[in-house]
Coordinates of C-alpha atoms and ligand atoms in Angstrom, one line a residue:
X1 CA 29.3 36.5 27.6
X2 CA 29.2 34.0 30.5
X3 CA 29.7 30.9 28.4
X4 CA 33.2 31.9 27.0
X5 CA 34.9 29.6 29.5
X6 CA 33.2 26.5 28.0
X7 CA 35.8 25.8 25.5
X8 CA 38.7 26.3 27.7
X9 CA 41.4 23.6 27.3
X10 CA 40.2 21.8 30.3
X11 CA 36.8 21.4 28.9
X12 CA 37.7 20.3 25.4
X13 CA 36.8 16.7 26.1
X14 CA 33.4 17.7 27.5
X15 CA 32.9 19.9 24.4
X16 CA 33.7 17.0 22.0
X17 CA 31.4 14.7 23.9
X18 CA 28.6 17.2 23.8
X19 CA 29.0 17.8 20.1
X20 CA 28.9 14.0 19.6
X21 CA 25.6 13.7 21.3
X22 CA 24.1 16.6 19.4
X23 CA 25.0 14.9 16.2
X24 CA 23.5 11.6 17.4
X25 CA 20.3 13.5 18.3
X26 CA 20.2 15.2 14.9
X27 CA 20.5 11.9 13.1
X28 CA 17.0 11.0 11.8
X29 CA 15.4 8.0 13.4
X30 CA 14.8 5.0 11.1
X31 CA 11.4 4.5 9.6
X32 CA 11.6 0.7 10.0
X33 CA 14.0 -1.5 12.0
X34 CA 14.1 -5.3 11.7
X35 CA 15.7 -7.0 14.7
X36 CA 16.4 -10.5 15.9
X37 CA 16.9 -11.7 12.3
X38 CA 19.4 -14.0 10.8
X39 CA 20.5 -11.5 8.2
X40 CA 22.3 -13.1 5.2
X41 CA 23.5 -10.0 3.4
X42 CA 25.2 -11.3 0.2
X43 CA 27.7 -8.6 1.0
X44 CA 31.2 -10.0 1.6
X45 CA 32.2 -7.1 3.8
X46 CA 29.6 -8.1 6.4
X47 CA 28.1 -11.5 5.4
X48 CA 25.9 -12.0 8.5
X49 CA 24.1 -9.6 10.9
X50 CA 21.2 -9.5 13.3
X51 CA 19.3 -6.4 12.4
X52 CA 18.7 -3.8 9.7
X53 CA 17.6 -0.1 9.8
X54 CA 15.7 1.5 7.0
X55 CA 15.2 5.2 6.3
X56 CA 12.8 6.1 3.5
X57 CA 13.6 3.6 0.7
X58 CA 17.2 2.8 1.7
X59 CA 19.1 0.6 4.1
X60 CA 20.9 3.0 6.6
X61 CA 22.5 0.4 8.9
X62 CA 23.2 -3.3 9.2
X63 CA 24.5 -4.7 12.4
X64 CA 23.8 -6.2 15.8
X65 CA 20.5 -5.7 17.6
X66 CA 22.2 -3.1 19.9
X67 CA 23.6 -1.1 16.9
X68 CA 20.3 -1.0 15.2
X69 CA 18.5 -0.1 18.4
X70 CA 20.2 3.2 18.3
X71 CA 18.2 4.0 15.1
X72 CA 14.9 3.7 16.9
X73 CA 12.8 6.8 17.4
X74 CA 9.3 7.4 18.6
X75 CA 7.8 6.8 15.2
X76 CA 10.0 3.9 14.1
X77 CA 8.1 0.8 13.0
X78 CA 9.8 -2.3 14.4
X79 CA 9.7 -5.9 13.2
X80 CA 10.9 -8.6 15.5
X81 CA 12.0 -11.3 13.1
X82 CA 12.1 -14.0 15.8
X83 CA 15.3 -15.4 14.5
X84 CA 14.0 -16.0 11.0
X85 CA 16.2 -15.6 7.9
X86 CA 16.3 -12.2 6.2
X87 CA 17.6 -12.1 2.6
X88 CA 17.8 -9.4 -0.1
X89 CA 14.6 -9.5 -2.2
X90 CA 14.7 -11.9 -5.1
X91 CA 15.4 -10.6 -8.5
X92 CA 14.0 -12.8 -11.3
X93 CA 16.3 -12.2 -14.2
X94 CA 14.0 -13.7 -16.8
X95 CA 10.2 -13.6 -16.7
X96 CA 7.3 -13.3 -19.1
X97 CA 5.3 -11.3 -16.6
X98 CA 2.1 -10.7 -18.4
X99 CA 1.9 -14.3 -19.7
X100 CA 2.5 -15.4 -16.1
X101 CA -0.2 -13.1 -14.8
X102 CA -2.6 -14.3 -17.5
X103 CA -1.8 -17.9 -16.7
X104 CA -2.9 -17.4 -13.1
X105 CA -6.5 -17.3 -14.4
X106 CA -6.1 -19.6 -17.5
X107 CA -7.1 -23.2 -17.9
X108 CA -4.4 -25.2 -16.0
X109 CA -2.9 -28.0 -18.0
X110 CA 0.6 -28.4 -16.6
X111 CA -0.2 -31.2 -14.3
X112 CA -2.4 -33.1 -16.8
X113 CA -1.3 -36.7 -17.1
X114 CA -3.5 -38.0 -19.9
X115 CA -5.1 -36.9 -23.2
X116 CA -8.6 -37.5 -21.7
X117 CA -7.9 -35.2 -18.8
X118 CA -6.5 -32.6 -21.3
X119 CA -9.7 -32.7 -23.3
X120 CA -11.9 -32.7 -20.2
X121 CA -10.3 -29.5 -18.7
X122 CA -10.5 -27.7 -22.0
X123 CA -14.1 -28.8 -22.5
X124 CA -15.0 -27.6 -19.0
X125 CA -13.4 -24.2 -19.6
X126 CA -15.3 -23.9 -22.9
X127 CA -18.6 -24.2 -21.0
X128 CA -17.8 -21.0 -19.0
X129 CA -16.0 -19.1 -21.8
X130 CA -18.1 -16.2 -23.2
X131 CA -18.8 -16.3 -26.9
X132 CA -16.0 -14.9 -29.0
X133 CA -13.3 -15.3 -26.3
X134 CA -10.4 -17.6 -26.7
X135 CA -9.1 -20.4 -24.5
X136 CA -5.4 -19.7 -24.2
X137 CA -2.4 -20.6 -22.1
X138 CA -2.5 -23.9 -20.4
X139 CA 1.2 -24.8 -20.4
X140 CA 0.7 -28.5 -21.2
X141 CA 3.4 -31.0 -21.0
X142 CA 2.9 -34.2 -23.1
X143 CA 5.9 -35.9 -21.5
X144 CA 3.7 -36.6 -18.5
X145 CA 1.3 -38.7 -20.6
X146 CA 1.7 -42.2 -21.8
X147 CA 2.5 -42.4 -24.6
X148 CA 4.0 -38.9 -24.7
X149 CA 2.4 -37.9 -28.0
X150 CA 2.0 -34.3 -29.1
X151 CA -1.7 -33.5 -28.8
X152 CA -3.8 -33.0 -31.9
X153 CA -6.9 -30.9 -32.6
X154 CA -9.0 -34.0 -32.8
X155 CA -8.6 -34.4 -29.1
X156 CA -10.4 -31.2 -28.3
X157 CA -12.5 -30.3 -31.4
X158 CA -15.6 -32.1 -30.1
X159 CA -15.7 -30.3 -26.8
X160 CA -14.9 -26.9 -28.4
X161 CA -17.1 -26.6 -31.5
X162 CA -17.5 -22.8 -31.3
X163 CA -14.7 -21.7 -29.0
X164 CA -11.3 -20.9 -30.5
X165 CA -8.5 -22.6 -28.6
X166 CA -4.8 -22.1 -28.6
X167 CA -3.1 -23.7 -25.7
X168 CA 0.6 -23.6 -25.5
X169 CA 3.2 -26.1 -24.4
X170 CA 4.8 -25.2 -21.1
X171 CA 8.1 -24.1 -22.8
X172 CA 6.3 -21.6 -25.0
X173 CA 7.8 -23.1 -28.2
X174 CA 4.7 -25.0 -29.4
X175 CA 1.0 -24.6 -29.2
X176 CA -2.1 -26.6 -30.1
X177 CA -4.9 -24.9 -32.0
X178 CA -8.3 -26.5 -32.4
X179 CA -10.1 -26.4 -35.8
X180 CA -11.9 -23.1 -35.0
X181 CA -8.6 -21.4 -34.3
X182 CA -6.9 -22.9 -37.4
X183 CA -9.8 -21.6 -39.5
X184 CA -9.6 -18.1 -38.0
X185 CA -5.8 -18.1 -38.7
X186 CA -6.4 -19.4 -42.3
X187 CA -4.1 -22.4 -41.8
X188 CA -4.8 -25.2 -44.3
X189 CA -2.9 -28.1 -45.8
X190 CA -1.5 -25.6 -48.4
X191 CA -0.1 -23.2 -45.8
X192 CA 3.7 -23.3 -46.0
X193 CA 5.9 -23.6 -42.9
X194 CA 7.3 -20.1 -42.1
X195 CA 11.0 -19.6 -41.6
X196 CA 11.9 -20.7 -38.1
X197 CA 8.6 -22.5 -37.6
X198 CA 6.8 -25.8 -38.3
X199 CA 3.1 -26.6 -38.9
X200 CA 2.9 -30.2 -37.7
X201 CA 1.1 -32.3 -40.3
X202 CA -0.4 -35.8 -40.5
X203 CA 0.4 -38.4 -43.1
X204 CA -1.9 -36.6 -45.5
X205 CA -0.2 -33.2 -45.1
X206 CA -3.1 -31.8 -43.0
X207 CA -2.3 -29.6 -40.0
X208 CA -2.7 -31.5 -36.8
X209 CA -3.2 -28.3 -34.8
X210 CA 0.3 -28.3 -33.3
X211 CA 2.3 -25.3 -34.3
X212 CA 6.0 -24.9 -33.5
X213 CA 7.9 -21.6 -32.9
X214 CA 7.4 -19.1 -35.7
X215 CA 4.3 -21.0 -36.9
X216 CA 2.6 -19.8 -33.8
X217 CA 2.6 -16.3 -35.2
X218 CA -0.2 -17.3 -37.6
X219 CA -2.4 -17.6 -34.5
X220 CA -1.0 -14.6 -32.6
X221 CA -2.1 -12.4 -35.5
X222 CA -5.7 -13.3 -35.1
X223 CA -6.0 -13.4 -31.3
X224 CA -7.7 -10.1 -30.2
X225 CA -5.3 -8.2 -27.9
X226 CA -6.1 -7.6 -24.3
X227 CA -7.9 -4.3 -23.6
X228 CA -6.0 -1.8 -21.5
X229 CA -8.2 -2.5 -18.5
X230 CA -7.7 -6.2 -18.8
X231 CA -3.9 -5.7 -19.0
X232 CA -3.8 -3.5 -15.9
X233 CA -5.8 -6.1 -14.0
X234 CA -3.4 -8.9 -15.1
X235 CA -0.3 -7.0 -14.2
X236 CA -1.7 -6.1 -10.8
X237 CA -2.6 -9.7 -10.2
X238 CA 0.9 -10.8 -11.1
X239 CA 2.5 -8.0 -8.9
X240 CA 0.5 -9.2 -5.9
X241 CA 1.6 -12.8 -6.6
X242 CA 5.3 -11.7 -7.0
X243 CA 5.1 -9.8 -3.7
X244 CA 3.8 -12.9 -1.9
X245 CA 6.9 -14.8 -3.1
X246 CA 9.5 -12.3 -2.1
X247 CA 10.2 -11.2 -5.7
X248 CA 11.1 -7.5 -5.4
X249 CA 12.6 -7.1 -8.9
X250 CA 12.0 -8.8 -12.2
X251 CA 13.3 -8.5 -15.7
X252 CA 10.6 -8.8 -18.3
X253 CA 11.8 -10.5 -21.5
X254 CA 10.1 -9.5 -24.7
X255 CA 7.3 -7.4 -23.3
X256 CA 4.9 -5.7 -25.6
X257 CA 5.1 -1.9 -25.5
X258 CA 1.6 -1.9 -24.0
X259 CA 3.0 -3.9 -21.0
X260 CA 5.6 -1.2 -20.4
X261 CA 3.0 1.4 -20.7
X262 CA 1.0 -0.3 -17.9
X263 CA 4.1 -0.4 -15.7
X264 CA 4.6 3.2 -16.3
X265 CA 1.0 4.0 -15.5
X266 CA 1.1 1.9 -12.3
X267 CA 4.4 3.6 -11.3
X268 CA 2.9 7.0 -11.6
X269 CA 0.0 5.9 -9.5
X270 CA 2.3 4.5 -6.8
X271 CA 1.1 1.0 -7.5
X272 CA 4.1 -0.6 -9.1
X273 CA 5.2 -2.9 -6.2
X274 CA 8.2 -4.5 -7.9
X275 CA 11.2 -3.1 -9.8
X276 CA 11.1 -3.8 -13.5
X277 CA 13.7 -4.0 -16.2
X278 CA 12.0 -4.5 -19.6
X279 CA 13.8 -5.9 -22.6
X280 CA 11.6 -5.7 -25.8
X281 CA 12.3 -7.7 -28.9
X282 CA 15.4 -6.9 -30.9
X283 CA 13.2 -6.8 -34.0
X284 CA 12.1 -3.4 -32.6
X285 CA 15.6 -2.2 -31.7
X286 CA 15.3 1.0 -33.7
X287 CA 12.7 2.3 -31.4
X288 CA 15.1 2.5 -28.6
X289 CA 18.2 3.6 -30.6
X290 CA 16.1 6.5 -32.0
X291 CA 15.4 7.9 -28.6
X292 CA 19.1 7.6 -27.6
X293 CA 18.6 5.8 -24.3
X294 CA 21.3 3.4 -23.1
X295 CA 21.2 0.3 -21.0
X296 CA 19.3 0.5 -17.7
X297 CA 17.8 3.8 -18.5
X298 CA 15.1 4.9 -16.1
X299 CA 14.5 5.0 -12.4
X300 CA 14.6 2.6 -9.5
X301 CA 11.1 1.1 -10.4
X302 CA 11.2 1.0 -14.1
X303 CA 14.1 0.7 -16.5
X304 CA 14.5 0.0 -20.2
X305 CA 17.6 -0.1 -22.5
X306 CA 17.9 -3.8 -23.3
X307 CA 16.7 -6.0 -26.1
X308 CA 15.8 -9.6 -26.2
X309 CA 16.8 -11.7 -29.2
X310 CA 16.1 -15.4 -30.1
X311 CA 18.8 -17.7 -31.5
X312 CA 16.8 -20.9 -31.5
X313 CA 13.9 -22.8 -29.9
X314 CA 13.8 -25.2 -27.0
X315 CA 15.0 -28.7 -26.0
X316 CA 11.5 -30.2 -25.3
X317 CA 10.1 -29.0 -28.6
X318 CA 13.0 -30.3 -30.6
X319 CA 13.8 -26.8 -31.8
X320 CA 17.0 -26.0 -29.8
X321 CA 19.8 -25.7 -32.4
X322 CA 22.6 -28.3 -32.0
X323 CA 25.8 -29.3 -33.8
X324 CA 24.6 -33.0 -33.8
X325 CA 21.1 -34.3 -34.3
X326 CA 18.7 -35.1 -31.5
X327 CA 19.0 -38.8 -30.7
X328 CA 15.3 -39.7 -31.3
X329 CA 14.3 -37.4 -34.1
X330 CA 16.0 -38.5 -37.3
X331 CA 18.3 -35.8 -38.7
X332 CA 16.6 -33.0 -36.7
X333 CA 19.3 -30.7 -35.3
X334 CA 16.7 -28.1 -34.2
X335 CA 15.8 -24.7 -35.7
X336 CA 17.4 -21.3 -35.8
X337 CA 14.8 -18.6 -35.0
X338 CA 13.4 -16.5 -37.8
X339 CA 15.6 -13.6 -36.4
X340 CA 18.6 -15.6 -37.5
X341 CA 17.4 -16.0 -41.1
X342 CA 19.9 -14.8 -42.3
X343 CA 22.5 -14.5 -39.5
X344 CA 23.5 -11.2 -41.0
X345 CA 20.1 -9.8 -40.0
X346 CA 20.8 -10.6 -36.4
X347 CA 24.3 -9.3 -36.7
X348 CA 23.1 -5.9 -38.1
X349 CA 20.5 -5.6 -35.3
X350 CA 22.9 -6.5 -32.6
X351 CA 25.5 -4.1 -33.9
X352 CA 22.9 -1.3 -34.0
X353 CA 21.9 -2.1 -30.4
X354 CA 25.4 -2.2 -29.1
X355 CA 26.5 1.0 -31.0
X356 CA 23.7 2.7 -29.1
X357 CA 24.7 1.3 -25.8
X358 CA 21.7 -1.0 -25.5
X359 CA 22.2 -4.3 -23.6
X360 CA 21.8 -7.6 -25.5
X361 CA 19.9 -10.5 -23.9
X362 CA 19.8 -13.5 -26.3
X363 CA 17.8 -16.6 -25.9
X364 CA 20.1 -19.5 -26.9
X365 CA 19.6 -23.1 -25.9
X366 CA 21.3 -25.6 -28.2
X367 CA 25.1 -25.8 -28.3
X368 CA 25.4 -24.5 -31.8
X369 CA 22.8 -21.7 -31.2
X370 CA 24.9 -20.6 -28.2
X371 CA 28.1 -20.8 -30.1
X372 CA 26.7 -18.7 -33.0
X373 CA 25.6 -16.0 -30.5
X374 CA 29.1 -16.0 -28.9
X375 CA 30.5 -15.5 -32.4
X376 CA 28.3 -12.5 -32.8
X377 CA 29.2 -11.1 -29.4
X378 CA 32.9 -11.5 -30.2
X379 CA 32.4 -9.7 -33.5
X380 CA 30.7 -6.8 -31.7
X381 CA 33.5 -6.5 -29.2
X382 CA 36.0 -6.4 -32.0
X383 CA 34.1 -3.9 -34.0
X384 CA 33.2 -1.5 -31.1
X385 CA 36.0 -2.0 -28.7
X386 CA 36.0 -3.1 -25.0
X387 CA 33.2 -1.8 -22.8
X388 CA 31.1 -2.8 -19.8
X389 CA 28.3 -4.4 -21.9
X390 CA 27.1 -7.2 -19.7
X391 CA 26.2 -9.4 -22.7
X392 CA 23.7 -12.0 -21.6
X393 CA 22.8 -15.4 -23.0
X394 CA 19.4 -16.4 -21.7
X395 CA 19.1 -20.1 -20.7
X396 CA 22.6 -21.1 -21.9
X397 CA 21.3 -24.5 -21.6
X398 CA 23.4 -27.0 -23.5
X399 CA 27.0 -25.8 -23.8
X400 CA 29.7 -27.0 -26.2
X401 CA 32.8 -27.9 -24.1
X402 CA 34.8 -25.5 -26.1
X403 CA 32.6 -22.5 -25.3
X404 CA 32.9 -22.2 -21.5
X405 CA 36.2 -20.3 -21.8
X406 CA 34.8 -18.1 -24.6
X407 CA 31.8 -17.3 -22.4
X408 CA 34.1 -16.1 -19.7
X409 CA 36.4 -14.2 -21.9
X410 CA 33.6 -12.2 -23.5
X411 CA 32.2 -11.5 -19.9
X412 CA 28.9 -13.0 -21.0
X413 CA 26.4 -13.5 -18.2
X414 CA 24.7 -16.8 -18.0
X415 CA 21.0 -15.9 -17.3
X416 CA 19.7 -19.3 -16.3
X417 CA 16.6 -20.8 -14.8
X418 CA 17.5 -23.7 -12.4
X419 CA 14.0 -25.0 -12.2
X420 CA 14.3 -26.0 -15.9
X421 CA 17.2 -28.4 -14.9
X422 CA 15.0 -30.5 -12.7
X423 CA 12.2 -30.4 -15.2
X424 CA 14.2 -31.1 -18.4
X425 CA 16.4 -33.5 -16.5
X426 CA 13.6 -35.9 -16.8
X427 CA 14.0 -36.4 -20.5
X428 CA 17.2 -34.5 -21.6
X429 CA 19.4 -37.6 -21.9
X430 CA 16.8 -39.3 -24.1
X431 CA 16.9 -36.3 -26.4
X432 CA 20.6 -35.5 -26.5
X433 CA 22.5 -38.3 -24.7
X434 CA 24.8 -38.4 -21.7
X435 CA 27.7 -36.4 -23.0
X436 CA 25.7 -33.3 -24.0
X437 CA 23.6 -33.6 -20.9
X438 CA 26.8 -33.4 -18.8
X439 CA 27.1 -29.8 -20.0
X440 CA 23.5 -29.0 -19.5
X441 CA 22.5 -26.4 -16.9
X442 CA 26.1 -26.6 -16.0
X443 CA 26.0 -24.0 -13.3
X444 CA 29.1 -25.3 -11.4
X445 CA 31.2 -25.3 -14.6
X446 CA 30.1 -21.7 -15.4
X447 CA 31.2 -20.6 -11.9
X448 CA 34.5 -22.5 -12.2
X449 CA 35.2 -20.6 -15.4
X450 CA 34.5 -17.3 -13.7
X451 CA 31.2 -16.8 -15.5
X452 CA 28.6 -14.7 -13.6
X453 CA 25.2 -16.4 -13.1
X454 CA 21.9 -14.6 -12.9
X455 CA 18.9 -16.7 -11.7
X456 CA 15.4 -16.4 -13.0
X457 CA 12.4 -18.6 -13.7
X458 CA 11.2 -18.0 -17.2
X459 CA 7.8 -17.8 -15.6
X460 CA 5.2 -18.8 -16.9
X461 CA 7.4 -21.6 -18.4
X462 CA 8.3 -22.4 -14.8
X463 CA 6.9 -21.4 -11.4
X464 CA 7.7 -17.8 -10.2
X465 CA 8.4 -19.0 -6.7
X466 CA 12.2 -18.4 -6.0
X467 CA 12.2 -21.3 -3.5
X468 CA 11.6 -23.8 -6.3
X469 CA 14.6 -22.4 -8.2
X470 CA 16.9 -22.4 -5.1
X471 CA 15.7 -26.0 -4.4
X472 CA 16.5 -27.0 -8.0
X473 CA 20.0 -25.4 -8.0
X474 CA 20.9 -27.0 -4.7
X475 CA 19.5 -30.5 -5.2
X476 CA 19.2 -31.0 -8.9
X477 CA 16.6 -33.6 -7.9
X478 CA 14.5 -34.1 -11.1
X479 CA 10.7 -33.7 -10.8
X480 CA 10.1 -37.4 -11.6
X481 CA 11.9 -38.4 -8.4
X482 CA 14.5 -40.5 -10.3
X483 CA 17.6 -38.5 -9.3
X484 CA 17.2 -37.9 -5.5
X485 CA 20.9 -37.2 -5.2
X486 CA 21.0 -34.8 -8.1
X487 CA 21.0 -35.1 -11.9
X488 CA 24.7 -34.5 -12.7
X489 CA 25.2 -33.8 -9.1
X490 CA 28.7 -32.2 -9.7
X491 CA 26.8 -29.2 -11.0
X492 CA 24.9 -28.5 -7.8
X493 CA 25.4 -25.2 -6.1
X494 CA 25.6 -24.3 -2.4
X495 CA 22.7 -22.4 -0.9
X496 CA 24.9 -19.4 -0.7
X497 CA 25.8 -19.5 -4.3
X498 CA 22.2 -20.0 -5.4
X499 CA 21.0 -17.1 -3.3
X500 CA 23.8 -14.9 -4.7
X501 CA 22.8 -15.7 -8.2
X502 CA 19.2 -14.9 -7.4
X503 CA 20.0 -11.5 -5.9
X504 CA 23.4 -9.9 -6.7
X505 CA 23.8 -12.0 -9.9
X506 CA 20.5 -10.8 -11.3
X507 CA 21.2 -7.2 -10.1
X508 CA 24.5 -7.3 -11.9
X509 CA 22.8 -8.6 -15.1
X510 CA 20.7 -5.4 -15.2
X511 CA 23.5 -3.0 -14.2
X512 CA 22.0 -2.4 -10.7
X513 CA 24.5 -4.2 -8.5
X514 CA 25.5 -0.9 -7.0
X515 CA 22.0 -0.1 -5.8
X516 CA 20.4 -3.5 -5.0
X517 CA 21.0 -7.2 -4.7
X518 CA 22.5 -7.2 -1.2
X519 CA 21.7 -6.0 2.3
X520 CA 24.2 -3.2 2.4
X521 CA 24.2 0.3 3.7
X522 CA 23.0 2.8 1.0
X523 CA 21.2 0.2 -1.1
X524 CA 17.5 0.0 -1.7
X525 CA 15.6 -1.7 1.2
X526 CA 14.2 -4.7 -0.8
X527 CA 14.1 -7.6 1.6
X528 CA 12.4 -11.0 2.1
X529 CA 11.9 -12.7 5.4
X530 CA 11.6 -16.4 5.1
X531 CA 9.7 -19.0 7.2
X532 CA 12.8 -21.3 7.4
X533 CA 16.6 -21.0 7.4
X534 CA 17.3 -22.5 4.1
X535 CA 21.0 -22.6 5.0
X536 CA 20.4 -25.2 7.7
X537 CA 17.3 -27.2 6.8
X538 CA 17.4 -30.3 4.8
X539 CA 17.8 -29.1 1.2
X540 CA 14.8 -31.1 0.1
X541 CA 12.7 -28.8 2.3
X542 CA 13.8 -25.6 0.7
X543 CA 10.9 -25.8 -1.8
X544 CA 8.4 -25.8 1.1
X545 CA 9.8 -22.6 2.5
X546 CA 7.4 -19.6 2.5
X547 CA 8.0 -15.9 2.5
X548 CA 6.7 -14.2 5.7
X549 CA 7.2 -10.6 4.7
X550 CA 8.3 -8.8 1.6
X551 CA 9.6 -5.3 1.8
X552 CA 10.2 -3.1 -1.2
X553 CA 11.8 0.3 -0.8
X554 CA 11.2 0.1 2.9
X555 CA 7.5 -0.7 2.7
X556 CA 6.0 -4.0 3.6
X557 CA 4.2 -5.2 0.5
X558 CA 3.4 -8.7 1.6
X559 CA 2.7 -10.0 5.1
X560 CA 1.9 -13.7 5.5
X561 CA 0.4 -13.0 9.0
X562 CA -2.5 -11.2 7.4
X563 CA -1.9 -12.9 4.0
X564 CA -2.2 -9.4 2.7
X565 CA -0.6 -7.7 -0.2
X566 CA -0.3 -3.9 -0.1
X567 CA -0.6 -2.8 -3.6
X568 CA 0.2 0.9 -3.1
X569 CA 3.3 2.7 -2.0
X570 CA 2.9 6.1 -0.3
X571 CA 4.6 7.9 -3.1
X572 CA 5.9 7.2 -6.6
X573 CA 9.6 7.5 -6.7
Ligands
ZN601 ZN1 11.8 -16.9 -21.7

């Protein structure tokens, strides 16, 4: 055996070196490396780096160009980021994904500034709408008109004599039906207001066409549901749009089961190009408790195990539930949702969800609405003991001063949408005054109290583009241009804080902070390469920043160079 002498004492060092090089050679090469980037990791153990190596769907190394260079092999795809900013992919903690997808093709009313324009756009759409189909969506905003009156059916009846119309206010808490739609829904002067809803009426008691909150259900019942093929098309359209904006994960609030079925189908076909956490309505909580699944049940592309509840309505519709009345609406203090009639109904459902290990995500906007949900969360903790529940309050918009501490003590996540702040900031003080507005979208106060923030958009209530949300959180410059230095500027966040809320914060809110939300070794390779360094540019320019590339699970799903979205992954994982 002529090689016996190799491992003599004298040659031990050589031996060790040889072994080391064999190990290096046996390490697999990366599938993808990104070099020359300004990598902002959102990982405190290594906040910044130059380059990232990806193997299969995971990040395997983060470091300098030289360190990552060692991961290159003959088949490694390389991206030279040319000094651009690389962030973890954005995780939108609160979207209505199918409504958003539908809205991409619906009549557009959000930027309408007069009743005449409102009627003209709906009339134009009616001309091209096939017989029997509805005109829906719209997301109108009457505060942009002068005077800002809620629209009535009379404004659109003449241009839609045969077409049913139900166009919703941008906050989703009010809609306008034309006479055809009211007739389909059977709404007359005699129809009572449902619990948690209002049929807006004229001086003679006749419906004006405007329906608030639970009253919108009358219409929902008569609108034909989307066919399966239509739904698949809408979801794919929305996925492509999300990819182009760097949104790699989203949390779908109150999806229909049919929506989840479409995600599941696309997952199996390898066409689900974003990671989904779906939270159906709490009214159906028994379906999930029966199966015995717990929070965040599923795989990296599709999870369930949360429920979405509603405490109240919205600020703009005058239905957020407050301790004190709105300033400009008589004695109106807002409306508790139908799920809160009676509160014991909500308590029972929440207790059932929590006992089964299902996560609670509750929409609460007015200060008393939020407070009532904190009461219920506190009761749950007392009844079922301490656990890692990650209670969420969606929107958490107008806080009572007394409740910030409670929010923190109960470890409730504030799942907030910064764009709403620069939108509602236009009119909030007129509705609720200065004092309550000072605790409105109070992101800084939440952080000071140790409350975790998760950022989202509420799309289609607000734009899906994360850059608009980051811009809003950092500048708080209202959309009307009246607060260039920030509306309640003491509540502004730094870019780093805003990015963290949009990545790690949202991942934490869906129990996925161990597997995504930062650019860290071992985590899923979900990344967004930006056109500009949002940390160094003028904050007002953040909203103009574009996403150059979006990578999900190591695959490029959006490339601005070719303006191309890749809607398939090689294999469903
Ligand atoms: Zn929402």
